[in-house]
CSV table of C-alpha atoms in Angstrom, one decimal:
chain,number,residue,atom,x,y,z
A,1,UNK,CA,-9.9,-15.1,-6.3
A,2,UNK,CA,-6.2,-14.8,-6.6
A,3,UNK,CA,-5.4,-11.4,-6.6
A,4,UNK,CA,-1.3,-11.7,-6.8
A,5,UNK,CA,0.0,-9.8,-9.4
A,6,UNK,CA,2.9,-11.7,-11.9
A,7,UNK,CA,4.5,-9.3,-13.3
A,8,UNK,CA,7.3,-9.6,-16.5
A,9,UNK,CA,6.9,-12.4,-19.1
A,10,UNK,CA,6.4,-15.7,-18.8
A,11,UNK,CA,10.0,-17.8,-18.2
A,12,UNK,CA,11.1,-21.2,-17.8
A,13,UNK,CA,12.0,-20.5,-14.2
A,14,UNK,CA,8.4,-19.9,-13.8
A,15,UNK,CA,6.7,-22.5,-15.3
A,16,UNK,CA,8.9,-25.4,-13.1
A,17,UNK,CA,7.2,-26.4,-10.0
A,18,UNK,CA,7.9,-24.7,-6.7
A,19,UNK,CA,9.4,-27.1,-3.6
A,20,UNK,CA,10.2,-24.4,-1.4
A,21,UNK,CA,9.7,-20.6,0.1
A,22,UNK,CA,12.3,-18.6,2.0
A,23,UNK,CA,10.5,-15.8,4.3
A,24,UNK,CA,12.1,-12.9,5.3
A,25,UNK,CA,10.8,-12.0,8.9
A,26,UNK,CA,11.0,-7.8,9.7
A,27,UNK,CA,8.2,-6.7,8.1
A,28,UNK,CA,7.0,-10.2,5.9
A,29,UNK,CA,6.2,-12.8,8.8
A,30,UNK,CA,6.0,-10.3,11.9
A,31,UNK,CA,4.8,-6.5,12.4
A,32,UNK,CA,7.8,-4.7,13.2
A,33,UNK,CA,7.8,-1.6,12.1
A,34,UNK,CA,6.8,0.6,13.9
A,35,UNK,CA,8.4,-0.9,16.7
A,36,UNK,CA,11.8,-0.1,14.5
A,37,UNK,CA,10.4,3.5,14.0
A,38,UNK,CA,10.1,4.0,18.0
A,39,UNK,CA,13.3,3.0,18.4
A,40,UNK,CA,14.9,4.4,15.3
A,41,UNK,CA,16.2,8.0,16.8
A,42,UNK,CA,18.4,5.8,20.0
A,43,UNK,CA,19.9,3.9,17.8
A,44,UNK,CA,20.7,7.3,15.5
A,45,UNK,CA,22.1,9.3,18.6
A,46,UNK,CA,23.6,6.1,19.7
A,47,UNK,CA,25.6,5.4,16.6
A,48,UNK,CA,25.7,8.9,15.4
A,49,UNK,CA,23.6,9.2,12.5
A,50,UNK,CA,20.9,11.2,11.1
A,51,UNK,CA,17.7,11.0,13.3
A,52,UNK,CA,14.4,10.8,10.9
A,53,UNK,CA,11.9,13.3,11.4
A,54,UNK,CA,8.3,12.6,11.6
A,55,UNK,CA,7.4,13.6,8.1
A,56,UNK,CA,10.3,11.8,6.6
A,57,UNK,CA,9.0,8.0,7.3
A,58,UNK,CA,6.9,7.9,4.2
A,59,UNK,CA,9.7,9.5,2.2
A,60,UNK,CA,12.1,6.8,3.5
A,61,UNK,CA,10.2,4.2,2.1
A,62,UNK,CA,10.1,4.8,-1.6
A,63,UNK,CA,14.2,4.8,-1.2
A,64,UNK,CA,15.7,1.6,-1.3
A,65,UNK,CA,17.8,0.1,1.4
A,66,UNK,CA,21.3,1.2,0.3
A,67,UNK,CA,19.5,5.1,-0.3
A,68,UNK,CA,17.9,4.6,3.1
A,69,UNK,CA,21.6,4.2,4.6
A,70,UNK,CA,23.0,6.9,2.6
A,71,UNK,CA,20.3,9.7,3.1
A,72,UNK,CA,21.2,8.6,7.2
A,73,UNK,CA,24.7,9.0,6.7
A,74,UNK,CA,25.3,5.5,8.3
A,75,UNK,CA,29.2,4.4,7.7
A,76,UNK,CA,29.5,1.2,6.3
A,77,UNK,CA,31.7,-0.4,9.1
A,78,UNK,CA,29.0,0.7,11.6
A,79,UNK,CA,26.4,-1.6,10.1
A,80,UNK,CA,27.5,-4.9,11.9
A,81,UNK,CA,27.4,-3.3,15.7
A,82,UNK,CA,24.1,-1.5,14.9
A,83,UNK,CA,22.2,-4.9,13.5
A,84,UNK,CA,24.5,-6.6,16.5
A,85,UNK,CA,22.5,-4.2,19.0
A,86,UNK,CA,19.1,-4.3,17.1
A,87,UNK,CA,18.8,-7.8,18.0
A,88,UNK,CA,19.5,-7.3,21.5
A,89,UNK,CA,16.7,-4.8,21.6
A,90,UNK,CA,14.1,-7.3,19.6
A,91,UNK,CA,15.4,-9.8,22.6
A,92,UNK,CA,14.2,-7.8,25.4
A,93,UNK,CA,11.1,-6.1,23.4
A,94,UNK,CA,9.7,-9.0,21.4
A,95,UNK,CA,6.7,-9.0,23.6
A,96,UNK,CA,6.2,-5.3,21.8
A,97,UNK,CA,6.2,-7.4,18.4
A,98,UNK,CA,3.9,-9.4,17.3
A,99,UNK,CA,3.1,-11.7,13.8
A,100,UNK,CA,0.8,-10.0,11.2
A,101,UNK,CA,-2.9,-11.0,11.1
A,102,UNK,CA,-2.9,-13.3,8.2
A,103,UNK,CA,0.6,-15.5,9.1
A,104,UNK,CA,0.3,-18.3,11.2
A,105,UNK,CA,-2.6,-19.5,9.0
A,106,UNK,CA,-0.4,-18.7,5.8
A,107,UNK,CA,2.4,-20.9,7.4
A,108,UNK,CA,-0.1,-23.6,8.0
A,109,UNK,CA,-1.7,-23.6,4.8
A,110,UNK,CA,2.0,-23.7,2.7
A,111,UNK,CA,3.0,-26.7,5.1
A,112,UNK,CA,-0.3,-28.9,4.4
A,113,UNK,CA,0.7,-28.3,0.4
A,114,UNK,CA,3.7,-30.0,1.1
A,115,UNK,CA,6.1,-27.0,0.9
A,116,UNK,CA,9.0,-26.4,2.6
A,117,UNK,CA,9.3,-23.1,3.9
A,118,UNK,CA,12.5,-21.4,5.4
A,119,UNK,CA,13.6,-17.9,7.4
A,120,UNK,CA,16.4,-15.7,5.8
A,121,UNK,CA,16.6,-12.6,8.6
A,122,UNK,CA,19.5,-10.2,10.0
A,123,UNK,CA,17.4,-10.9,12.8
A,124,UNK,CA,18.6,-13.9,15.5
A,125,UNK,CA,16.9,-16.8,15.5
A,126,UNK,CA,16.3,-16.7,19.1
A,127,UNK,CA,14.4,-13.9,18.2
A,128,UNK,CA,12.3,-14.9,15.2
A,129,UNK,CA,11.2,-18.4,16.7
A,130,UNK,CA,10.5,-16.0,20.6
A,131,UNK,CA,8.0,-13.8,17.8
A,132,UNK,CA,6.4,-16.6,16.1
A,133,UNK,CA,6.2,-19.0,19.3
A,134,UNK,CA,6.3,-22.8,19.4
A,135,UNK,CA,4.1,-24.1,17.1
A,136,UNK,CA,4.6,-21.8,13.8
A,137,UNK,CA,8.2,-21.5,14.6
A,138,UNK,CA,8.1,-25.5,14.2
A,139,UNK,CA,6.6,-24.7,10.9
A,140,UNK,CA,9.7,-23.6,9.7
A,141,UNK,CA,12.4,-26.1,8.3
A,142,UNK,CA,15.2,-24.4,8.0
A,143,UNK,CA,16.6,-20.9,9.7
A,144,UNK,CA,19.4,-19.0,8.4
A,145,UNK,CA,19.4,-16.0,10.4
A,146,UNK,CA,21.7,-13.4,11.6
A,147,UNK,CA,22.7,-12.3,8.0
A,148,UNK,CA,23.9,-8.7,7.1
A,149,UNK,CA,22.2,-6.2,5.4
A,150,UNK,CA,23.2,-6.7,2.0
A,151,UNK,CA,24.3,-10.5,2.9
A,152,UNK,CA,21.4,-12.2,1.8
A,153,UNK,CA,22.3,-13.9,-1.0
A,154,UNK,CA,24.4,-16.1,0.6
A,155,UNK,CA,22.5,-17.4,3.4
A,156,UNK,CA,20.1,-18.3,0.3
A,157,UNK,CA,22.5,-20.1,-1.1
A,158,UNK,CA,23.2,-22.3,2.0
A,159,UNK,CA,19.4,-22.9,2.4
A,160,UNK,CA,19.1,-24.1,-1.4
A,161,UNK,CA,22.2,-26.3,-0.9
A,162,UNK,CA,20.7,-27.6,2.7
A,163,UNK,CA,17.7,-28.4,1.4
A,164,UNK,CA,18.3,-30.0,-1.5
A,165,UNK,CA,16.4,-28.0,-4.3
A,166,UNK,CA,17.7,-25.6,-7.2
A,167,UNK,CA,17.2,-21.8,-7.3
A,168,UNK,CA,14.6,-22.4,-10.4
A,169,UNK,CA,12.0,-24.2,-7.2
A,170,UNK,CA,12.3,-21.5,-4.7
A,171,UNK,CA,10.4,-18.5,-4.5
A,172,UNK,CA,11.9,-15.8,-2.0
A,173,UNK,CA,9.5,-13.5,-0.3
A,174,UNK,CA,10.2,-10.5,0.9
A,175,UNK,CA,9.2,-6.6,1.9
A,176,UNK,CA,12.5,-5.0,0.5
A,177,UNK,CA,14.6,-3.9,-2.6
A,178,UNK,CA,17.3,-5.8,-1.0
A,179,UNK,CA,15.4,-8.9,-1.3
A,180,UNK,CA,14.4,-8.5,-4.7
A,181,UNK,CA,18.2,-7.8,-5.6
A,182,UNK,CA,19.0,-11.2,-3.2
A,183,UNK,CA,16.9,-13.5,-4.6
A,184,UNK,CA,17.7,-12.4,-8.3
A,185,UNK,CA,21.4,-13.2,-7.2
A,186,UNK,CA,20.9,-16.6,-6.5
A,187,UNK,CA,18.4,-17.4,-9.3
A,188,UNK,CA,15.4,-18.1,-7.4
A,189,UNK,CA,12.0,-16.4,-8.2
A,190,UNK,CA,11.3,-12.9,-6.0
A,191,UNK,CA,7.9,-12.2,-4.3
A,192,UNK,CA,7.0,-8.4,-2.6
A,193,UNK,CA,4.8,-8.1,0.0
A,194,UNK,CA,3.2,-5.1,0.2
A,195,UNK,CA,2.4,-4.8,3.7
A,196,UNK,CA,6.0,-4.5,5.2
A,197,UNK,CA,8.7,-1.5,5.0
A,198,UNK,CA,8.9,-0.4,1.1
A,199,UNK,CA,6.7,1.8,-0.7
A,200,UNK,CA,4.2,0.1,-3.3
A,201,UNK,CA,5.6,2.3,-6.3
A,202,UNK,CA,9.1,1.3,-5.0
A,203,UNK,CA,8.6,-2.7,-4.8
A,204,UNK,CA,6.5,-2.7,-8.2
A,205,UNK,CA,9.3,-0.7,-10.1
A,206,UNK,CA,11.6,-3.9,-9.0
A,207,UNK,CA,9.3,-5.6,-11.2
A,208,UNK,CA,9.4,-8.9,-9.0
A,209,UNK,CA,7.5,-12.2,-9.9
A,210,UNK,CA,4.6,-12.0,-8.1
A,211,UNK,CA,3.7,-9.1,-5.9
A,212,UNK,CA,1.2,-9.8,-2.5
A,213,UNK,CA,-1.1,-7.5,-1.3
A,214,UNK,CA,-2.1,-9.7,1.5
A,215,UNK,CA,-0.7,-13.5,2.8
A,216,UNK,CA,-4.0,-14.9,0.7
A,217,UNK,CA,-2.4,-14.3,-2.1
A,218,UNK,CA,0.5,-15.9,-1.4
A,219,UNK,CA,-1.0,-19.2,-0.7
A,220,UNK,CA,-2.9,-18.8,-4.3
A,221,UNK,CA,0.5,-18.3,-5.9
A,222,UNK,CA,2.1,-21.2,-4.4
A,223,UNK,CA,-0.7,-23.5,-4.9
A,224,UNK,CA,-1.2,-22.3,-8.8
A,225,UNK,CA,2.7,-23.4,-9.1
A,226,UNK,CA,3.1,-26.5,-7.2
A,227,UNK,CA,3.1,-28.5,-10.9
């Protein structure tokens, strides 16, 4: 049964057949969070920011991205060297990180239906296809990586435009505000996840398209809106 949950109305955009899904990695594709959590207090002392305290990880993820940064008291102009050294980190450590459970057969299963799938990270892409490894990194037809933050939106755009479909057949997929926000941007469809970073409560409130409890349901979705 397919669980998903669409939320809103009905649209157009809806109804039209989907040709293509853009993943975000951190958190959608691959288990990284508490690896991000272990390392979360170096990188505060590091860039001199707010370290979290133990009981403050659940508080942190009903806030969305942009509160996240400000309850931190992370400067703007930091941001870049901070995701710059992040990566470098996931390079040494990506043995520490590994895919959630359900992915490489998701992957698998949106491939066979004919759809073409894509990876919009601030992560490298050295380090999302070292994570996924040969074969389900070779699932993947198109990376734009090594985005910004809030710089999302863009890379989107240069996957649409690469790959030859409209906003109105691509459903972004993400665990995020930020990708909710992104996707809306472009005029593609948003999906949540709710296994990644964000709060249930927080994602839902977002009201997205279609919100995932588990990789399942994503292959449902896709399949109920292929045309």
């Amino acid at each position: 049964m397919d669980l998903a949950a669409d939320t809103g109305k009905t649209s157009a955009m809806a109804a039209r057949p989907l040709d293509l899904v853009i993943f975000d990695f951190d958190g959608t594709l691959s288990d990284s969070g508490d690896w991000f959590v272990s390392v979360a207090n170096d990188l505060a002392e590091r860039f001199r920011f707010r370290k979290i305290a133990p009981d403050e990880v659940e508080l942190l993820r009903r806030k969305s991205s942009r509160e996240v940064i400000d309850f931190l008291g992370i400067s703007r102009w930091k941001m870049p060297w901070i995701a710059r050294y992040v990566r470098k980190l996931v390079s040494r450590e990506a043995h520490r990180i590994e895919l959630f459970p359900g992915t490489p057969h998701l992957l698998e299963r949106l491939v066979d239906m004919g759809v073409k799938l894509a990876l919009v990270t601030s992560n490298s892409e050295e380090n999302a296809r070292k994570i996924l490894g040969p074969r389900y990194a070779a699932k993947i037809h198109c990376y734009a990586c090594g985005s910004s933050l809030f710089g999302k939106a863009p890379k989107f755009r240069r996957v649409l435009r690469k790959m030859g479909v409209a906003p109105h057949a691509a459903l972004a997929i993400g665990d995020e505000t930020r990708d909710v926000d992104a996707a809306r941007e472009v005029g593609m469809r948003a999906g949540s996840v709710l296994w990644g970073y964000a709060a249930e409560d927080l994602l839902t409130g977002m009201s997205p398209d279609a919100v995932f409890r588990t990789p399942e349901e994503i292959v449902h979705y896709v399949s109920r809106h292929r045309g």
